[in-house]
Short mmCIF file of C-alpha atoms in Angstrom, two decimals:
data_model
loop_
_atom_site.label_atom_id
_atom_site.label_comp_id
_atom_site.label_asym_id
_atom_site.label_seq_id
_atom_site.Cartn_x
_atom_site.Cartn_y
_atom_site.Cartn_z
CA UNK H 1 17.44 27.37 -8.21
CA UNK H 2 14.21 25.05 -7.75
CA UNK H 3 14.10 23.05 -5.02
CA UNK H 4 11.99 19.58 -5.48
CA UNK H 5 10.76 17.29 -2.59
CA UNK H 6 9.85 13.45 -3.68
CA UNK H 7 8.74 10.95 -1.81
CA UNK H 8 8.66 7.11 -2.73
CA UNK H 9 11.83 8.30 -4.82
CA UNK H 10 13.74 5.83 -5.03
CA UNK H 11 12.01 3.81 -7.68
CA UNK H 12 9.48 3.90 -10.55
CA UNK H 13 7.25 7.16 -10.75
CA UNK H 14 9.22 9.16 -7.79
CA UNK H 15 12.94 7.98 -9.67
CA UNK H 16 11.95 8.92 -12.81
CA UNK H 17 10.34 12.13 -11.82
CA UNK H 18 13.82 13.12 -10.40
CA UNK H 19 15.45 12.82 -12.75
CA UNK H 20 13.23 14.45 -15.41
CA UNK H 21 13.11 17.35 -12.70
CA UNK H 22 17.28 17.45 -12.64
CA UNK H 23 17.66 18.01 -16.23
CA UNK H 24 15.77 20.70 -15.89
CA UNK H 25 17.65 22.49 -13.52
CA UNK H 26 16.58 21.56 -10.24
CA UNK H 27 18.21 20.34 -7.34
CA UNK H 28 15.86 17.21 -6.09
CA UNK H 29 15.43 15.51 -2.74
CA UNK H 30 14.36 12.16 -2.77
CA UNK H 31 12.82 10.58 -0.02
CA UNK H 32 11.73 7.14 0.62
CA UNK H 33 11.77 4.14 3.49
CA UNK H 34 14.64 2.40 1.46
CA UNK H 35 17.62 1.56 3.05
CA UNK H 36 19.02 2.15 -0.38
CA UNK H 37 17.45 5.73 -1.18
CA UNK H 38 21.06 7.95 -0.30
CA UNK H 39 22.95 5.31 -2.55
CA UNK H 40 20.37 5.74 -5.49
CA UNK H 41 20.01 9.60 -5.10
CA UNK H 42 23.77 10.19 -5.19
CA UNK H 43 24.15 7.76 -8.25
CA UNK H 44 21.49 10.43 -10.06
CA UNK H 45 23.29 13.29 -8.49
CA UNK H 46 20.52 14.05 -6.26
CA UNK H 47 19.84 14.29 -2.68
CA UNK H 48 18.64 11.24 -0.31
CA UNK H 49 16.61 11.23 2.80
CA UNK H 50 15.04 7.77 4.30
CA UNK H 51 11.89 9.00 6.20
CA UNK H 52 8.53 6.97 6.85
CA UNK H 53 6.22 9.98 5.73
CA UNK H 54 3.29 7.92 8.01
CA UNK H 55 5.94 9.29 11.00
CA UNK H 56 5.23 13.22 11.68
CA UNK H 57 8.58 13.44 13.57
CA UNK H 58 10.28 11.76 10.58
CA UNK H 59 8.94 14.30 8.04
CA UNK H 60 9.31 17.50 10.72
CA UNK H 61 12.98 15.88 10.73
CA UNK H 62 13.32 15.45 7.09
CA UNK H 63 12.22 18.49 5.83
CA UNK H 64 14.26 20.70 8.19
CA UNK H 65 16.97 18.59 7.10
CA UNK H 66 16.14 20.45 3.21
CA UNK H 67 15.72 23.51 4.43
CA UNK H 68 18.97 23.58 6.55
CA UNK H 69 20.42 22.83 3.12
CA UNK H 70 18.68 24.88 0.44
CA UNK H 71 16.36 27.42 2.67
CA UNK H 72 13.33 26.73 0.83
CA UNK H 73 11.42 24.63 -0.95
CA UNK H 74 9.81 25.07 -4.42
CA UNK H 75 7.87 21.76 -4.94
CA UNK H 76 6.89 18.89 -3.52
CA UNK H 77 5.39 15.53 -5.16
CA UNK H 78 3.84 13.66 -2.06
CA UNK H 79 4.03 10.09 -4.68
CA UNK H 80 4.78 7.43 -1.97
CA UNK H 81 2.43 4.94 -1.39
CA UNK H 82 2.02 1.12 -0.59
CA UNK H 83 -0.77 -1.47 -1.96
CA UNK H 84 -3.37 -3.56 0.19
CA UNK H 85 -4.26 -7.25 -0.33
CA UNK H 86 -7.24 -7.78 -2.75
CA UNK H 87 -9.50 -9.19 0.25
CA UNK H 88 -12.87 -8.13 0.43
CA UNK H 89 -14.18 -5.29 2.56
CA UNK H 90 -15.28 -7.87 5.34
CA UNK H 91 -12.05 -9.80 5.22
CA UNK H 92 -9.82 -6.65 5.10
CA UNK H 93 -8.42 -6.48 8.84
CA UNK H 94 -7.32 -3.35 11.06
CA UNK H 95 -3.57 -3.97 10.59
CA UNK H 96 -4.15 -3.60 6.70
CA UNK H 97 -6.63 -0.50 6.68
CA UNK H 98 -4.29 1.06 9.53
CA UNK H 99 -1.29 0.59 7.19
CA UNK H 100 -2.63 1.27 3.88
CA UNK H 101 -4.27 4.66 5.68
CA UNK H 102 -1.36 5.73 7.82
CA UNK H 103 0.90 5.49 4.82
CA UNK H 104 -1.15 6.67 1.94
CA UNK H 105 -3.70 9.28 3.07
CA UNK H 106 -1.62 10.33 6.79
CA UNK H 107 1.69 10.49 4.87
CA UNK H 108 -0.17 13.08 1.82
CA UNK H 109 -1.25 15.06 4.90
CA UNK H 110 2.08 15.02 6.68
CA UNK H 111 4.00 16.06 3.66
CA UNK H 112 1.94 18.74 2.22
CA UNK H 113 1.57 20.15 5.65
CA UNK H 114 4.92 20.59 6.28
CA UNK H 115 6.01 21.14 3.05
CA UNK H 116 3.03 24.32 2.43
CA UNK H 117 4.32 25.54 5.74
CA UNK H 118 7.55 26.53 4.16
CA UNK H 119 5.86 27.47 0.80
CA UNK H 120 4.13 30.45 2.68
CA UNK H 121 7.42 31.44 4.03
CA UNK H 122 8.80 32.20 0.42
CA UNK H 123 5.11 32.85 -0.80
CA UNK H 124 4.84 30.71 -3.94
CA UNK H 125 4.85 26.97 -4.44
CA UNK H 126 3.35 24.17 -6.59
CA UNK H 127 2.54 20.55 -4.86
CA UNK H 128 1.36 17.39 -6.93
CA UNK H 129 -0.08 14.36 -4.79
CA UNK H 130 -0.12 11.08 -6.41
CA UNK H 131 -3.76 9.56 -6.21
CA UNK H 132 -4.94 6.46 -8.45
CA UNK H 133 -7.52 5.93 -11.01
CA UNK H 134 -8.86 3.46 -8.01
CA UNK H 135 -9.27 7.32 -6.27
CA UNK H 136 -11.84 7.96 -9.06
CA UNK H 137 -14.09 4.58 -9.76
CA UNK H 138 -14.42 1.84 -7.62
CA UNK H 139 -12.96 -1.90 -7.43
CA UNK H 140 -13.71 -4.73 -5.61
CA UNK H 141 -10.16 -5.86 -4.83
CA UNK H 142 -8.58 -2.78 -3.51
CA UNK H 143 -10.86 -1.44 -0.76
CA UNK H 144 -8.25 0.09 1.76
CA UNK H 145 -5.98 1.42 -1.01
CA UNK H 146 -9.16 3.22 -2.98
CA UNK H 147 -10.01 5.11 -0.40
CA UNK H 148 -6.84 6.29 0.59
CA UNK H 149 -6.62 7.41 -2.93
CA UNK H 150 -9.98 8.92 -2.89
CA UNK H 151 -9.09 10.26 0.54
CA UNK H 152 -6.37 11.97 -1.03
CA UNK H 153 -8.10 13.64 -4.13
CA UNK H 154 -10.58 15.38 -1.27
CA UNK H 155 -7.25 16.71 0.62
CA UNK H 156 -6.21 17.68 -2.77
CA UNK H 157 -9.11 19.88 -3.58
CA UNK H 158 -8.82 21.70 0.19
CA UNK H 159 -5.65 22.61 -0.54
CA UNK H 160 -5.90 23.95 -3.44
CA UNK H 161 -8.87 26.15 -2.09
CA UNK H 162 -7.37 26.51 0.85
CA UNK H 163 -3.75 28.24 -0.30
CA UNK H 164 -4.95 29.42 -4.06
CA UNK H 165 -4.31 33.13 -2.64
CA UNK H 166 -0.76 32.49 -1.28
CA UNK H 167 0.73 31.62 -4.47
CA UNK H 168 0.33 27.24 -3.62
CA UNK H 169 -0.73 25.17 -6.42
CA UNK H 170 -2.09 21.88 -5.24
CA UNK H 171 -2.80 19.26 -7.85
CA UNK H 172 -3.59 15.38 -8.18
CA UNK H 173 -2.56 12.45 -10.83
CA UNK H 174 -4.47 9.73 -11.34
CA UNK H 175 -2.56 7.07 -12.83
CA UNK H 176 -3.39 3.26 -13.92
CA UNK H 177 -1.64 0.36 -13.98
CA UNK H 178 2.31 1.37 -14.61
CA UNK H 179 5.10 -0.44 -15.10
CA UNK H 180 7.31 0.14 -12.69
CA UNK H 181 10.12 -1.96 -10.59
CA UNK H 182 6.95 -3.05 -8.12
CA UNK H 183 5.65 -5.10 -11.02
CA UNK H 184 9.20 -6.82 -11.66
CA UNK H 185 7.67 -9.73 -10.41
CA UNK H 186 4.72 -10.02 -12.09
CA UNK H 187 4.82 -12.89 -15.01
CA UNK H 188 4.49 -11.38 -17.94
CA UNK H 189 1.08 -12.58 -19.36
CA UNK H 190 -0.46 -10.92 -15.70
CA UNK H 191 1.42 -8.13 -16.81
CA UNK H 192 -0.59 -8.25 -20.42
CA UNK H 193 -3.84 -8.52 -18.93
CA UNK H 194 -3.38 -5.66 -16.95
CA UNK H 195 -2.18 -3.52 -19.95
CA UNK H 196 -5.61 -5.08 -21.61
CA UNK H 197 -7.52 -3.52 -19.13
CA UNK H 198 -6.85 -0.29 -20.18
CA UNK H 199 -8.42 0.99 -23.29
CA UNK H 200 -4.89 1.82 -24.96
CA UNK H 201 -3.65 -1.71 -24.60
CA UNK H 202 -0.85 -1.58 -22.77
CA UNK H 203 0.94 -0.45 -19.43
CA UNK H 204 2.14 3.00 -18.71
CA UNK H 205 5.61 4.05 -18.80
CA UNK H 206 7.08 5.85 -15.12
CA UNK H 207 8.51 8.47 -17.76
CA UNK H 208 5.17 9.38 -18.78
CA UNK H 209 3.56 10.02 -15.41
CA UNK H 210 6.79 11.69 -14.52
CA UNK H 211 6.37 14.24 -17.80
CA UNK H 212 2.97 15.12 -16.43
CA UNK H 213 3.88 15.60 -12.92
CA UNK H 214 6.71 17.87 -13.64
CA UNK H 215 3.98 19.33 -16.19
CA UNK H 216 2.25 20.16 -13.67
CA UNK H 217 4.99 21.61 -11.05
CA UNK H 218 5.86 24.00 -13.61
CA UNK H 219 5.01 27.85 -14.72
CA UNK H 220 3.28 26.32 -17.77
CA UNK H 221 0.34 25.00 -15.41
CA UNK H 222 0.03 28.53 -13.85
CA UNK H 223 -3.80 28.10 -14.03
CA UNK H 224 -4.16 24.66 -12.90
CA UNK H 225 -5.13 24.33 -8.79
CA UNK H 226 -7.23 21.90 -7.48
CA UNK H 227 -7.33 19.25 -10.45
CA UNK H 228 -7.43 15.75 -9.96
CA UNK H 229 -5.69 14.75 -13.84
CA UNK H 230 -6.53 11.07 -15.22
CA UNK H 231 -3.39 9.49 -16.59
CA UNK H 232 -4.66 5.71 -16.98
CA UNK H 233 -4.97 4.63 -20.77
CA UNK H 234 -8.59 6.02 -20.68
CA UNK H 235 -9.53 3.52 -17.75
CA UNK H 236 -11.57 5.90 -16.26
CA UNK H 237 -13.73 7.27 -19.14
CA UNK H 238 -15.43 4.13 -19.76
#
């Protein structure tokens, strides 16, 4: 049985990503800093762990906690993340960049390192970490949050390198603007312009990122390590 390690599960890309991953056969783990991610795991038949990934005894905790239940783990999708404000670079202060980095870029680290560390043990294992098309181009309202995300595609690439002999994929996704349960209160016409941003016209879907990801995670990627895949309504190939 494949064992599957998410974290910002409990909603939008991580939710829908366990449960794609469930119907097909695996057993799932979510984790998030909800109060409410044990209540929404079990309701999806799934395991629930609250952990602040930016917390390394939190994740040591948390992921003993999986293997004490299933011995090993097969994949992990390191998805959780949190925003910054849309100041500019000068404005942005050190609470925000220490925040944005600790939880973004230190909790991909945290993860994947403890997570690969039990990968070796059973000597195969596939990883995707969720970056941003804001990881690829630049913006002028997200300064702290792009470079976490570019931040993370870097990691990405190292540890793919790093672990391609052991058996350890290591990939990215890039997504754009999604609609997801973060945007629930978001008027709608802010909601259109951002979906007219994107070349296709429209928002993505959490099930679509999620049918990548598990894409991705699975046999049928066998000779994909160290990719950092564009899912954004062609945002980024302008």
């Amino acid at each position: 049985m494949k064992v599957a390690v998410i974290t910002g599960g409990a909603s939008g890309i991580g939710l829908a990503t366990g449960k794609r991953l469930k119907s097909m056969g695996c057993e799932v783990v979510l984790v998030d800093w909800s109060d409410n991610v044990e209540s929404i795991a079990l309701e999806n038949g799934l395991m629930g762990i609250k952990c602040d990934v930016s917390n390394e005894e939190d994740v040591k905790h948390c992921i003993l906690e999986v293997i004490k239940k299933y011995n090993h783990i097969d994949y992990l999708v390191a998805n959780a993340g949190i925003g910054g404000s849309a100041s500019k670079p000068h404005e942005v202060s050190m609470d925000e960049w220490n925040k944005v980095i600790s939880v973004n870029q230190t909790g991909i680290f945290l993860l994947n390192k403890y997570v690969i560390n039990e990968m070796l043990k059973s000597g195969k294992g596939a990883v995707v970490n969720t970056s941003s098309m804001y990881g690829l181009v630049g913006s002028t309202t997200s300064f702290a949050y792009s470079a976490s995300k570019g931040a993370i595609n870097q990691m990405t690439r190292s540890l793919a390198l790093t672990y391609a002999r052991d058996n350890i994929r290591v990939n990215a996704i890039a997504p754009g603007y999604v609609d997801t349960p973060i945007l629930s209160m978001v008027p709608d016409n802010i909601k259109e312009a951002m979906g007219n941003e994107l070349p296709i016209g429209r928002l993505g879907k959490d099930t679509e990122i999620a049918n990548l990801i598990c894409y991705l995670l699975s046999d049928d990627a066998s000779f994909i390590t160290g990719a950092i895949v564009p899912i954004d309504g062609g945002y980024t190939a302008a």
